[in-house]
Amino acid sequence: MSITREIGAQYTPGKGTLFTVWAPTAGQVDVVLKDNDKIIPLQREAFSYWTALSEETGPGARYTLRLDEDMERPDPASHFQPDGVHEPSVVVDHTSFEWTDINWKPLPLEQYIIYELHVGTFSEAGTFQGVIDKLPELVDLGITAIELMPVAAFAGSRNWGYDGVYPSAVQESYGGPQGLKKLVDACHAAGIAVVLDVVYNHLGPEGNYLNDFGPYFTDKYNTPWGKALNFDDAHSDHVRNFFIQNALLWLRDYHIDALRLDAVHAILDTGAKHFLQELQEQVEHLEQQLGRPFILIAESDLNDVRIINPTEKGGFGLAAQWSDDFHHAVHALLTGEDSGYYSDFGKLEQLQKALQHGFVYDGLYSEHRKRTFGSDATANPARQFVVCSQNHDQVGNRMLGERLTKLVSYDMLKVAAGLVLLSPLTPMLFMGEEYGEENPFLYFVSHSDKDLVEAVRKGRKEEFSSFTWQGEAPDPQSEDTFNQSKLQRSYQHSEPHRQLRDFYKALIRLRKSAPALLRPDKARLHVSADSHTQVLHLIHSGESPYLYTLFNISNQPQKAKVVKEVGASWKLVLGSDENRYGGTGIALPQEMSAGQEIELPAASVTVYQSNIIL
């Protein structure tokens, strides 16, 4: 039976604060209250959990944990680090926030249209309040869920968030715990779900004091970020509990709807019950307690359906995972890039396969990986695959942080939008793509350790070695690098950018209103591809009226013959080449029928709907 125990400083009104920490190597642990220098000795309990109730300690109290009357450290399970990652922790009252989302009805995954954003660069303010101020824009666009890049406390004020060192503490420069709750409450009031990106595969380098408390890391494995967290070695029950309690905290106390689990392939666990399965089970238990559903979405580099298969089929039971194959297929096809992992992609048939099955590499040999890779995802529902044409990784991990805006034509940006939003899979946009944001999204940090800064600079250069990108990587430590990554919102004064955003809005309206897209079904999807003309036919025939989309992924007009597999006549409902979407306005047939040949504009998306209800 797994160990489940709340940790950190748990404040209860009228009772005080219960301090609990796991420290198996310590001979004595004390709480040091920094406001009055009072020492509270903790008592050792089973499995080396140290605990004590302080009736007089309340919200706002600053404290550290003292190990063996010698070393003082912030609380590993701290809920707030207002003065930075090296300074005292602060007690938080999670009962004091006045939530107004009692009538919020969590959305099913099929209704998620996700918008990934970075709190620090999404708005001028770079705060949770800054996001709240921009929510009307996202409502107008049609977004149903925002995905926040990690907000766990990190060193300095600028970071992507994957260098967090206090998984349960909300970054002070963004607005702290109250700011995040205000944002979630405002999102729910606007009809928007909140996905939070969490990192359970490593901790950042600066302010990472976990090893001082116990064996949180193991020498058994290594990750790209150093030693692996200890999910299956001696004492691992308590490391697992540390992260499970973190997940429950976000869902329970912050009303988060879904968690995106970063790079789960680096959660190394060979035990009989994988950490992800245990996490899913604990989340389901919380669902039963609260009477509210939650969603876990994995980012994985494994193409392994075990992550999303139900436990009765030997899976971990998570709701969904990202499909890198879809992104790579789209990106390589639209840009022609063929270095790094893009060397495995670039064929129209691969995009066809990603749309039909979820994965391209499903037991195939990968030339880039030099091994057979992936598993068959045909039987998994379409909603289980989150897809995009851009995200923080694929943009920000380019040397110059170029968005697709800088890599393909204006018309091809609309093709990318159509491929994502009209796919049967769960769509995700990256902030700013909806109007063709031209500012890059670069990698940035604000570490205080000079040696660490140099190591980060060197590491970034090495990361780009397998790609053929030209130029010099911007300095991650520079504040200019961060400022260059802020959104300009150019659609407010640029007509082409406004027209592109209008096209995104039209696609989202169609996804929300077309019966064939309300419950997309891979089994009721017809996809065909002509590699000679680079035309892709996509027919959704799950619910009537059916939708027929033709994608011309070439830079020349192309003739295409209407497929006969679905016997219907079709009427035009949307075209990316319309004048109002910044196109040439070339006239398209208002109706078409099986076997008819039509000419498609260069780099275009054309959508027809069946004339009769079938």
Coordinates of C-alpha atoms in Angstrom, one line a residue:
M1 CA 0.0 0.0 0.0
S2 CA 1.4 3.4 -1.0
I3 CA 2.2 6.1 1.5
T4 CA 0.1 9.2 1.3
R5 CA 0.9 11.9 3.8
E6 CA 0.4 15.6 3.6
I7 CA 3.7 17.5 4.0
G8 CA 4.8 21.1 4.4
A9 CA 3.1 23.7 6.5
Q10 CA -0.6 22.9 6.7
Y11 CA -2.6 25.8 8.3
T12 CA -6.1 25.2 9.7
P13 CA -8.1 28.2 11.0
G14 CA -8.6 28.0 14.8
K15 CA -6.0 25.2 15.2
G16 CA -2.7 26.6 13.9
T17 CA -0.1 25.2 11.6
L18 CA 1.0 21.6 11.3
F19 CA 4.6 21.3 10.1
T20 CA 5.6 18.0 8.5
V21 CA 8.8 17.1 6.6
W22 CA 10.4 13.8 5.5
A23 CA 14.1 13.8 6.6
P24 CA 15.4 10.2 7.1
T25 CA 19.1 11.1 7.5
A26 CA 18.5 13.8 10.2
G27 CA 19.0 13.2 13.9
Q28 CA 16.8 16.2 14.8
V29 CA 14.7 18.7 12.8
D30 CA 13.4 22.0 14.1
V31 CA 11.2 24.8 12.7
V32 CA 12.8 28.2 13.1
L33 CA 10.2 31.0 13.1
K34 CA 12.1 33.9 11.6
D35 CA 9.7 36.7 12.9
N36 CA 10.5 35.9 16.5
D37 CA 13.4 33.4 16.4
K38 CA 11.3 30.8 18.2
I39 CA 12.4 27.2 17.8
I40 CA 9.8 24.5 17.4
P41 CA 11.3 21.0 17.8
L42 CA 9.7 18.4 15.5
Q43 CA 9.0 14.8 16.6
R44 CA 10.1 11.9 14.6
E45 CA 7.3 9.6 13.5
A46 CA 7.1 6.4 11.3
F47 CA 9.2 6.4 8.2
S48 CA 11.2 9.4 9.4
Y49 CA 8.5 12.0 9.0
W50 CA 9.1 14.9 11.4
T51 CA 6.0 16.8 12.7
A52 CA 4.7 19.3 15.2
L53 CA 1.6 21.5 15.6
S54 CA 2.2 25.1 16.4
E55 CA -1.1 26.6 17.5
E56 CA 0.1 30.2 17.5
T57 CA 1.7 30.1 14.0
G58 CA -0.5 31.4 11.3
P59 CA -0.6 32.7 7.7
G60 CA 2.3 34.8 6.7
A61 CA 4.7 33.4 9.2
R62 CA 8.3 33.0 7.8
Y63 CA 10.2 29.9 8.8
T64 CA 13.1 27.6 7.9
L65 CA 13.8 24.0 8.8
R66 CA 16.9 23.4 10.8
L67 CA 18.6 20.0 10.4
D68 CA 20.7 18.6 13.3
E69 CA 21.0 22.1 15.0
D70 CA 23.3 23.1 12.2
M71 CA 21.9 23.6 8.6
E72 CA 18.9 25.8 7.9
R73 CA 17.0 25.4 4.7
P74 CA 13.6 26.5 3.3
D75 CA 10.9 23.9 3.4
P76 CA 11.1 21.5 0.4
A77 CA 7.3 21.5 0.3
S78 CA 7.0 25.2 0.8
H79 CA 3.9 26.9 -0.6
F80 CA 5.5 30.3 -1.0
Q81 CA 9.0 31.8 -1.3
P82 CA 8.3 35.5 -1.4
D83 CA 12.0 36.5 -1.0
G84 CA 13.5 34.0 -3.4
V85 CA 14.6 30.3 -3.4
H86 CA 17.4 30.7 -0.8
E87 CA 15.2 32.6 1.8
P88 CA 12.6 31.5 4.4
S89 CA 9.4 29.8 3.5
V90 CA 6.0 31.3 4.3
V91 CA 2.8 29.7 5.8
V92 CA -0.2 30.0 3.4
D93 CA -3.8 29.9 4.3
H94 CA -5.6 28.0 1.5
T95 CA -9.0 28.5 3.2
S96 CA -9.1 32.3 3.0
F97 CA -9.5 32.8 -0.8
E98 CA -13.1 33.6 -1.7
W99 CA -13.7 31.4 -4.7
T100 CA -16.6 32.3 -7.0
D101 CA -16.5 29.2 -9.3
I102 CA -19.0 27.1 -7.4
N103 CA -21.0 26.7 -10.7
W104 CA -18.0 25.9 -12.8
K105 CA -18.6 22.7 -14.8
P106 CA -15.2 21.1 -15.8
L107 CA -15.0 20.6 -19.6
P108 CA -14.6 17.1 -21.1
L109 CA -11.3 16.7 -22.9
E110 CA -13.1 16.6 -26.3
Q111 CA -14.0 20.3 -25.8
Y112 CA -10.4 21.5 -25.0
I113 CA -9.0 24.0 -27.4
I114 CA -5.7 24.7 -25.5
Y115 CA -3.7 27.9 -25.5
E116 CA -0.2 27.4 -24.1
L117 CA 1.2 30.6 -22.6
H118 CA 4.2 31.7 -20.5
V119 CA 3.0 34.1 -17.7
G120 CA 6.1 36.3 -17.9
T121 CA 5.9 37.1 -21.6
F122 CA 2.2 36.8 -22.4
S123 CA 1.4 40.3 -21.1
E124 CA 3.2 43.5 -20.6
A125 CA 2.9 43.1 -16.8
G126 CA 4.3 39.5 -16.9
T127 CA 2.0 38.5 -14.0
F128 CA -1.1 36.4 -13.3
Q129 CA -3.1 39.7 -13.3
G130 CA -1.6 40.5 -16.7
V131 CA -3.1 37.2 -18.0
I132 CA -6.5 38.1 -16.3
D133 CA -6.5 41.4 -18.1
K134 CA -6.1 39.6 -21.5
L135 CA -8.8 36.9 -20.9
P136 CA -11.3 38.8 -23.1
E137 CA -9.0 38.4 -26.1
L138 CA -8.9 34.6 -25.5
V139 CA -12.7 34.4 -25.0
D140 CA -13.1 36.3 -28.3
L141 CA -10.7 33.9 -30.0
G142 CA -12.7 30.9 -28.8
I143 CA -10.1 29.3 -26.5
T144 CA -11.6 26.8 -24.0
A145 CA -8.5 26.0 -21.9
I146 CA -5.2 27.8 -21.1
E147 CA -2.1 25.9 -20.4
L148 CA 0.3 27.7 -18.0
M149 CA 4.0 26.9 -18.4
P150 CA 5.4 26.0 -14.9
V151 CA 4.8 28.5 -12.1
A152 CA 6.7 26.7 -9.3
A153 CA 9.3 28.9 -7.6
F154 CA 12.6 29.3 -9.5
A155 CA 15.7 31.4 -9.0
G156 CA 15.4 35.0 -10.0
S157 CA 12.4 36.6 -11.8
R158 CA 12.9 35.3 -15.4
N159 CA 12.6 31.6 -16.4
W160 CA 10.7 29.2 -18.6
G161 CA 9.7 27.5 -15.3
Y162 CA 11.4 24.2 -15.8
D163 CA 14.2 25.3 -13.4
G164 CA 11.7 25.3 -10.5
V165 CA 13.1 24.1 -7.1
Y166 CA 10.0 24.3 -4.9
P167 CA 7.3 22.4 -6.8
S168 CA 4.5 23.6 -4.4
A169 CA 5.4 27.2 -4.1
V170 CA 3.9 29.7 -6.6
Q171 CA 6.5 32.1 -8.2
E172 CA 6.4 35.4 -6.3
S173 CA 7.2 37.6 -9.4
Y174 CA 4.1 36.3 -11.1
G175 CA 1.8 37.1 -8.2
G176 CA 2.2 34.2 -5.7
P177 CA -0.5 31.9 -4.4
Q178 CA -3.3 34.5 -4.3
G179 CA -2.5 35.7 -7.8
L180 CA -2.7 32.1 -9.2
K181 CA -6.0 31.5 -7.5
K182 CA -7.4 34.8 -8.8
L183 CA -6.4 33.8 -12.3
V184 CA -8.0 30.3 -12.1
D185 CA -11.2 31.9 -10.7
A186 CA -11.3 34.4 -13.5
C187 CA -10.7 31.8 -16.1
H188 CA -13.6 29.7 -14.8
A189 CA -15.8 32.8 -14.8
A190 CA -14.9 33.2 -18.4
G191 CA -15.7 29.6 -19.3
I192 CA -12.0 28.6 -19.6
A193 CA -10.4 25.6 -18.1
V194 CA -6.8 25.8 -16.6
V195 CA -4.1 23.3 -17.4
L196 CA -0.9 23.7 -15.3
D197 CA 2.4 22.4 -16.5
V198 CA 4.2 20.5 -13.7
V199 CA 7.7 19.0 -13.6
Y200 CA 8.2 15.7 -11.8
N201 CA 11.4 14.5 -13.7
H202 CA 14.0 16.9 -12.3
L203 CA 14.5 20.1 -10.2
G204 CA 16.4 23.2 -11.3
P205 CA 20.0 23.7 -10.2
E206 CA 19.8 26.9 -8.1
G207 CA 18.1 26.6 -4.7
N208 CA 17.7 22.9 -5.0
Y209 CA 18.2 21.7 -1.4
L210 CA 16.3 18.4 -1.5
N211 CA 19.5 16.3 -1.1
D212 CA 20.0 17.9 2.3
F213 CA 16.8 16.3 3.5
G214 CA 17.1 12.8 2.2
P215 CA 17.7 10.5 -0.9
Y216 CA 15.4 12.3 -3.3
F217 CA 17.8 11.5 -6.1
T218 CA 19.3 8.2 -7.2
D219 CA 22.5 7.1 -8.8
K220 CA 20.8 4.4 -10.8
Y221 CA 19.9 6.6 -13.7
N222 CA 20.8 9.9 -15.3
T223 CA 18.6 12.4 -17.1
P224 CA 19.5 15.3 -19.4
W225 CA 19.4 17.5 -16.3
G226 CA 21.6 15.3 -14.0
K227 CA 20.8 12.6 -11.5
A228 CA 17.3 11.2 -11.7
L229 CA 14.7 11.6 -9.0
N230 CA 14.3 8.5 -6.9
F231 CA 11.0 6.9 -8.0
D232 CA 12.0 3.2 -7.5
D233 CA 15.1 2.9 -5.3
A234 CA 15.3 2.7 -1.5
H235 CA 13.1 5.3 0.3
S236 CA 11.3 6.0 -3.0
D237 CA 7.8 5.7 -1.4
H238 CA 8.4 9.1 0.2
V239 CA 9.7 10.7 -3.0
R240 CA 6.6 9.5 -4.8
N241 CA 4.5 10.9 -2.0
F242 CA 6.3 14.3 -2.3
F243 CA 5.2 14.7 -5.9
I244 CA 1.7 13.1 -5.5
Q245 CA 1.0 15.6 -2.7
N246 CA 2.1 18.4 -5.1
A247 CA -0.4 17.3 -7.8
L248 CA -3.2 17.0 -5.3
L249 CA -2.4 20.5 -4.0
W250 CA -2.9 22.1 -7.4
L251 CA -6.1 20.3 -8.1
R252 CA -7.6 20.7 -4.6
D253 CA -6.4 24.1 -3.3
Y254 CA -6.0 26.0 -6.6
H255 CA -8.9 24.5 -8.5
I256 CA -6.7 23.6 -11.5
D257 CA -8.6 21.4 -14.0
A258 CA -5.7 19.5 -15.6
L259 CA -2.0 18.9 -15.2
R260 CA 0.4 18.6 -18.1
L261 CA 3.2 16.3 -16.8
D262 CA 6.6 17.4 -18.3
A263 CA 8.8 14.9 -20.1
V264 CA 7.5 11.7 -18.4
H265 CA 10.1 9.7 -20.2
A266 CA 12.6 11.0 -17.7
I267 CA 10.5 9.7 -14.8
L268 CA 12.5 6.6 -14.5
D269 CA 10.7 3.8 -12.6
T270 CA 11.0 0.1 -13.1
G271 CA 8.8 -0.8 -10.1
A272 CA 5.7 -3.0 -10.4
K273 CA 3.4 0.0 -10.3
H274 CA 4.8 3.0 -12.2
F275 CA 4.7 6.4 -10.5
L276 CA 2.3 7.7 -13.2
Q277 CA -0.2 4.9 -12.5
E278 CA -0.1 5.6 -8.8
L279 CA -0.5 9.3 -9.5
Q280 CA -3.5 8.7 -11.6
E281 CA -5.1 6.5 -8.9
Q282 CA -4.5 9.2 -6.3
V283 CA -6.1 11.8 -8.5
E284 CA -9.1 9.5 -9.1
H285 CA -9.4 9.2 -5.3
L286 CA -9.5 13.0 -5.1
E287 CA -12.1 13.1 -7.8
Q288 CA -14.3 10.8 -5.7
Q289 CA -13.8 13.0 -2.6
L290 CA -14.6 16.3 -4.4
G291 CA -17.1 15.0 -6.9
R292 CA -15.2 16.7 -9.7
P293 CA -13.2 15.3 -12.7
F294 CA -9.5 16.0 -13.3
I295 CA -7.3 15.4 -16.4
L296 CA -3.7 14.3 -16.5
I297 CA -1.9 14.9 -19.8
A298 CA 1.7 13.5 -20.3
E299 CA 4.4 14.9 -22.5
S300 CA 6.3 11.9 -23.6
D301 CA 9.1 11.1 -26.0
L302 CA 8.2 7.4 -26.1
N303 CA 5.2 7.0 -28.4
D304 CA 4.0 4.5 -25.9
V305 CA 0.3 3.9 -25.5
R306 CA 0.8 2.3 -22.1
I307 CA 0.8 5.9 -20.7
I308 CA -2.8 6.5 -21.9
N309 CA -4.2 3.0 -22.0
P310 CA -6.6 2.0 -19.1
T311 CA -5.1 0.0 -16.3
E312 CA -7.2 -3.0 -17.2
K313 CA -5.2 -3.1 -20.5
G314 CA -1.9 -2.8 -18.7
G315 CA -1.7 1.0 -19.0
F316 CA -1.2 3.9 -16.6
G317 CA -4.6 5.3 -17.2
L318 CA -3.7 9.0 -18.1
A319 CA -6.2 10.9 -20.2
A320 CA -3.9 12.1 -23.0
Q321 CA -0.4 12.7 -24.2
W322 CA 1.3 15.1 -26.6
S323 CA 2.0 13.8 -30.1
D324 CA 5.4 15.1 -31.1
D325 CA 5.1 13.1 -34.4
F326 CA 2.2 15.3 -35.5
H327 CA 4.2 18.4 -34.9
H328 CA 7.3 17.1 -36.6
A329 CA 5.3 15.9 -39.6
V330 CA 3.6 19.3 -40.0
H331 CA 6.8 21.3 -39.4
A332 CA 9.1 19.3 -41.7
L333 CA 6.4 19.3 -44.5
L334 CA 5.8 23.1 -44.3
T335 CA 9.3 24.3 -43.7
G336 CA 11.4 21.6 -45.6
E337 CA 13.7 21.4 -42.6
D338 CA 15.4 18.0 -42.4
S339 CA 18.1 18.2 -39.7
G340 CA 18.0 16.8 -36.1
Y341 CA 14.8 14.9 -35.4
Y342 CA 13.2 16.4 -38.5
S343 CA 15.3 14.0 -40.6
D344 CA 12.7 11.3 -39.8
F345 CA 9.9 13.4 -41.3
G346 CA 8.9 15.4 -44.4
K347 CA 6.5 13.1 -46.3
L348 CA 2.8 13.9 -46.7
E349 CA 2.0 10.3 -46.0
Q350 CA 3.4 10.7 -42.5
L351 CA 1.0 13.6 -41.8
Q352 CA -1.8 11.4 -43.1
K353 CA -0.8 8.7 -40.7
A354 CA -0.5 11.1 -37.7
L355 CA -4.0 12.3 -38.4
Q356 CA -5.4 8.7 -38.7
H357 CA -3.5 7.0 -35.9
G358 CA -1.9 9.6 -33.6
F359 CA 1.7 8.4 -34.0
V360 CA 3.8 8.1 -37.2
Y361 CA 6.5 5.9 -35.5
D362 CA 4.4 3.1 -34.1
G363 CA 7.0 0.2 -34.3
L364 CA 8.9 1.6 -37.3
Y365 CA 12.7 2.1 -37.6
S366 CA 13.8 5.7 -36.9
E367 CA 16.8 6.8 -38.8
H368 CA 17.4 9.6 -36.3
R369 CA 17.1 7.4 -33.3
K370 CA 18.9 4.5 -35.0
R371 CA 16.3 2.0 -33.6
T372 CA 12.8 0.7 -33.9
F373 CA 10.5 3.1 -32.1
G374 CA 6.9 3.5 -30.8
S375 CA 3.7 1.5 -30.4
D376 CA 0.4 1.3 -32.4
A377 CA -2.1 4.0 -31.3
T378 CA -4.9 3.1 -33.8
A379 CA -7.3 1.9 -31.1
N380 CA -6.8 5.0 -28.8
P381 CA -9.5 7.7 -29.1
A382 CA -8.5 10.9 -31.0
R383 CA -9.0 13.0 -27.8
Q384 CA -6.0 11.3 -26.2
F385 CA -3.5 13.0 -28.5
V386 CA -2.7 16.7 -28.0
V387 CA -1.3 18.2 -31.2
C388 CA 0.1 21.6 -32.3
S389 CA 2.1 23.2 -35.0
Q390 CA 4.1 25.3 -32.5
N391 CA 4.8 25.0 -28.7
H392 CA 7.3 26.4 -26.2
D393 CA 9.7 23.6 -26.8
Q394 CA 9.6 23.5 -30.6
V395 CA 9.9 27.3 -30.9
G396 CA 12.1 28.1 -27.8
N397 CA 14.5 25.3 -28.4
R398 CA 15.5 26.7 -31.8
M399 CA 18.7 28.6 -31.5
L400 CA 17.0 31.9 -32.5
G401 CA 13.6 31.1 -31.1
E402 CA 11.9 31.6 -34.5
R403 CA 8.2 31.0 -34.7
L404 CA 6.6 29.5 -37.8
T405 CA 5.8 33.1 -38.8
K406 CA 9.5 33.5 -39.8
L407 CA 9.8 30.1 -41.5
V408 CA 6.8 29.8 -43.9
S409 CA 4.6 32.1 -45.9
Y410 CA 1.6 33.9 -44.6
D411 CA -0.7 31.5 -46.5
M412 CA 1.1 28.5 -45.1
L413 CA 0.5 29.7 -41.6
K414 CA -3.2 29.3 -42.3
V415 CA -2.6 25.7 -43.6
A416 CA -0.8 25.0 -40.3
A417 CA -3.8 26.4 -38.4
G418 CA -6.2 24.3 -40.3
L419 CA -4.2 21.1 -39.8
V420 CA -4.3 21.5 -36.1
L421 CA -7.8 22.9 -35.5
L422 CA -9.6 20.6 -38.0
S423 CA -7.7 17.5 -37.0
P424 CA -9.7 14.9 -35.0
L425 CA -7.0 15.2 -32.2
T426 CA -7.0 17.7 -29.3
P427 CA -5.7 21.0 -30.6
M428 CA -3.2 23.3 -28.8
L429 CA -2.0 26.7 -29.9
F430 CA 1.1 28.5 -28.7
M431 CA 0.6 32.1 -27.5
G432 CA 0.7 34.6 -30.4
E433 CA 0.5 32.1 -33.2
E434 CA -3.1 33.0 -33.9
Y435 CA -2.1 36.4 -35.4
G436 CA 1.4 35.5 -36.6
E437 CA 3.5 37.0 -33.7
E438 CA 6.9 37.9 -35.1
N439 CA 8.8 38.2 -31.8
P440 CA 10.8 35.1 -31.0
F441 CA 10.3 32.9 -28.0
L442 CA 13.8 32.5 -26.6
Y443 CA 15.3 30.6 -23.7
F444 CA 15.9 32.8 -20.7
V445 CA 17.1 32.5 -17.1
S446 CA 18.0 34.8 -14.2
H447 CA 20.4 32.7 -12.1
S448 CA 22.6 34.4 -9.5
D449 CA 25.4 31.8 -9.8
K450 CA 28.0 32.9 -12.4
D451 CA 29.4 29.4 -13.0
L452 CA 25.8 28.1 -13.5
V453 CA 25.1 30.9 -16.0
E454 CA 28.2 29.9 -18.0
A455 CA 27.2 26.2 -17.9
V456 CA 23.7 27.1 -19.2
R457 CA 25.3 29.1 -22.1
K458 CA 27.5 26.2 -23.0
G459 CA 24.7 23.7 -22.7
R460 CA 22.5 25.6 -25.1
K461 CA 25.2 25.7 -27.8
E462 CA 25.7 21.9 -27.5
E463 CA 22.0 21.3 -27.8
F464 CA 22.0 22.9 -31.2
S465 CA 24.9 20.8 -32.6
S466 CA 22.6 18.3 -34.5
F467 CA 20.8 21.1 -36.4
T468 CA 22.1 23.2 -39.3
W469 CA 20.9 26.6 -37.9
Q470 CA 23.0 29.7 -38.6
G471 CA 23.8 32.5 -36.2
E472 CA 24.7 33.0 -32.6
A473 CA 22.4 31.9 -29.7
P474 CA 21.2 34.9 -27.7
D475 CA 22.4 35.1 -24.1
P476 CA 19.9 33.3 -21.9
Q477 CA 20.9 35.4 -18.8
S478 CA 20.3 38.8 -20.6
E479 CA 17.1 40.6 -19.7
D480 CA 17.0 41.7 -23.3
T481 CA 16.5 38.0 -24.3
F482 CA 13.5 37.9 -22.0
N483 CA 12.0 41.2 -23.3
Q484 CA 12.4 40.2 -26.9
S485 CA 10.2 37.2 -26.2
K486 CA 7.2 39.3 -25.1
L487 CA 4.1 39.3 -27.3
Q488 CA 3.5 42.4 -29.4
R489 CA -0.2 41.8 -30.2
S490 CA 0.4 43.2 -33.6
Y491 CA -3.1 42.2 -34.8
Q492 CA -4.3 45.4 -33.0
H493 CA -2.6 47.6 -35.7
S494 CA -1.7 45.2 -38.5
E495 CA -4.4 44.2 -41.0
P496 CA -2.7 41.0 -42.2
H497 CA -2.3 39.9 -38.6
R498 CA -5.9 40.7 -37.7
Q499 CA -7.0 38.7 -40.8
L500 CA -5.0 35.7 -39.7
R501 CA -6.5 35.9 -36.3
D502 CA -10.0 36.1 -37.9
F503 CA -9.2 32.9 -39.8
Y504 CA -8.2 31.2 -36.5
K505 CA -11.5 32.4 -35.0
A506 CA -13.4 31.0 -38.0
L507 CA -11.7 27.6 -37.6
I508 CA -12.4 27.5 -33.9
R509 CA -16.1 28.4 -34.4
L510 CA -16.3 25.6 -36.9
R511 CA -14.7 23.1 -34.5
K512 CA -17.2 24.1 -31.8
S513 CA -20.3 24.1 -34.0
A514 CA -19.8 21.3 -36.6
P515 CA -21.4 18.1 -35.3
A516 CA -18.6 16.1 -37.1
L517 CA -16.0 17.8 -34.9
L518 CA -17.8 17.7 -31.6
R519 CA -16.8 14.1 -30.9
P520 CA -14.1 13.4 -33.5
D521 CA -13.6 9.8 -34.2
K522 CA -10.5 8.4 -35.9
A523 CA -12.5 5.4 -37.1
R524 CA -14.9 7.7 -38.9
L525 CA -12.2 9.7 -40.5
H526 CA -11.2 9.4 -44.2
V527 CA -7.7 10.8 -45.0
S528 CA -6.0 10.5 -48.4
A529 CA -2.9 12.2 -49.7
D530 CA -1.4 12.9 -53.1
S531 CA 2.3 13.3 -52.7
H532 CA 2.7 14.5 -56.3
T533 CA 0.4 17.5 -55.8
Q534 CA 0.9 17.8 -52.0
V535 CA -2.9 17.8 -51.5
L536 CA -4.4 16.2 -48.4
H537 CA -8.1 15.2 -48.2
L538 CA -9.6 15.1 -44.7
I539 CA -13.2 14.0 -44.3
H540 CA -15.0 13.8 -40.9
S541 CA -17.9 11.5 -41.2
G542 CA -18.7 10.7 -37.6
E543 CA -21.7 13.0 -37.2
S544 CA -23.8 14.5 -40.0
P545 CA -23.4 16.9 -41.8
Y546 CA -20.0 15.7 -42.7
L547 CA -17.0 18.0 -43.2
Y548 CA -14.6 17.7 -46.2
T549 CA -11.3 19.7 -45.9
L550 CA -8.8 20.0 -48.7
F551 CA -5.3 21.2 -47.8
N552 CA -3.0 22.3 -50.6
I553 CA 0.4 22.1 -48.9
S554 CA 2.3 23.3 -52.0
N555 CA 3.1 26.8 -53.1
Q556 CA 1.4 26.4 -56.4
P557 CA -2.3 26.0 -57.3
Q558 CA -3.2 22.3 -57.6
K559 CA -6.0 20.4 -59.2
A560 CA -7.7 17.8 -56.9
K561 CA -10.4 15.2 -57.6
V562 CA -13.2 14.9 -55.0
V563 CA -13.0 11.5 -53.4
K564 CA -15.8 9.0 -53.9
E565 CA -15.5 7.1 -50.6
V566 CA -18.1 9.3 -48.9
G567 CA -21.0 9.6 -51.3
A568 CA -22.4 13.2 -50.9
S569 CA -22.5 16.5 -52.6
W570 CA -20.8 19.3 -50.8
K571 CA -21.2 23.1 -50.2
L572 CA -18.4 25.6 -49.5
V573 CA -18.3 26.8 -45.9
L574 CA -14.7 28.3 -45.4
G575 CA -11.7 29.1 -47.5
S576 CA -8.3 30.5 -46.3
D577 CA -7.9 32.3 -49.6
E578 CA -10.9 34.5 -49.0
N579 CA -10.1 38.3 -49.1
R580 CA -11.3 38.7 -45.5
Y581 CA -8.5 36.3 -44.4
G582 CA -5.8 38.0 -46.3
G583 CA -6.1 35.8 -49.4
T584 CA -6.3 36.5 -53.1
G585 CA -10.0 35.9 -53.3
I586 CA -9.8 33.3 -56.1
A587 CA -13.3 32.0 -56.7
L588 CA -13.9 28.4 -55.6
P589 CA -16.8 26.2 -56.5
Q590 CA -19.7 26.9 -54.1
E591 CA -20.6 23.2 -54.5
M592 CA -18.8 20.1 -55.5
S593 CA -19.6 16.4 -55.9
A594 CA -17.8 13.0 -55.9
G595 CA -15.4 12.6 -58.8
Q596 CA -15.4 16.4 -59.7
E597 CA -12.0 18.1 -60.2
I598 CA -11.5 21.5 -58.6
E599 CA -8.5 23.8 -58.6
L600 CA -7.2 24.8 -55.1
P601 CA -5.3 28.0 -54.5
A602 CA -1.6 27.7 -53.5
A603 CA -1.0 27.0 -49.8
S604 CA -4.7 26.9 -48.9
V605 CA -7.3 25.3 -46.6
T606 CA -10.8 24.8 -48.2
V607 CA -13.7 23.4 -46.1
Y608 CA -16.9 21.9 -47.5
Q609 CA -19.9 20.5 -45.7
S610 CA -22.2 17.8 -46.9
N611 CA -25.4 19.2 -48.5
I612 CA -27.7 16.6 -47.1
I613 CA -28.0 15.2 -43.6
L614 CA -26.8 11.7 -43.9

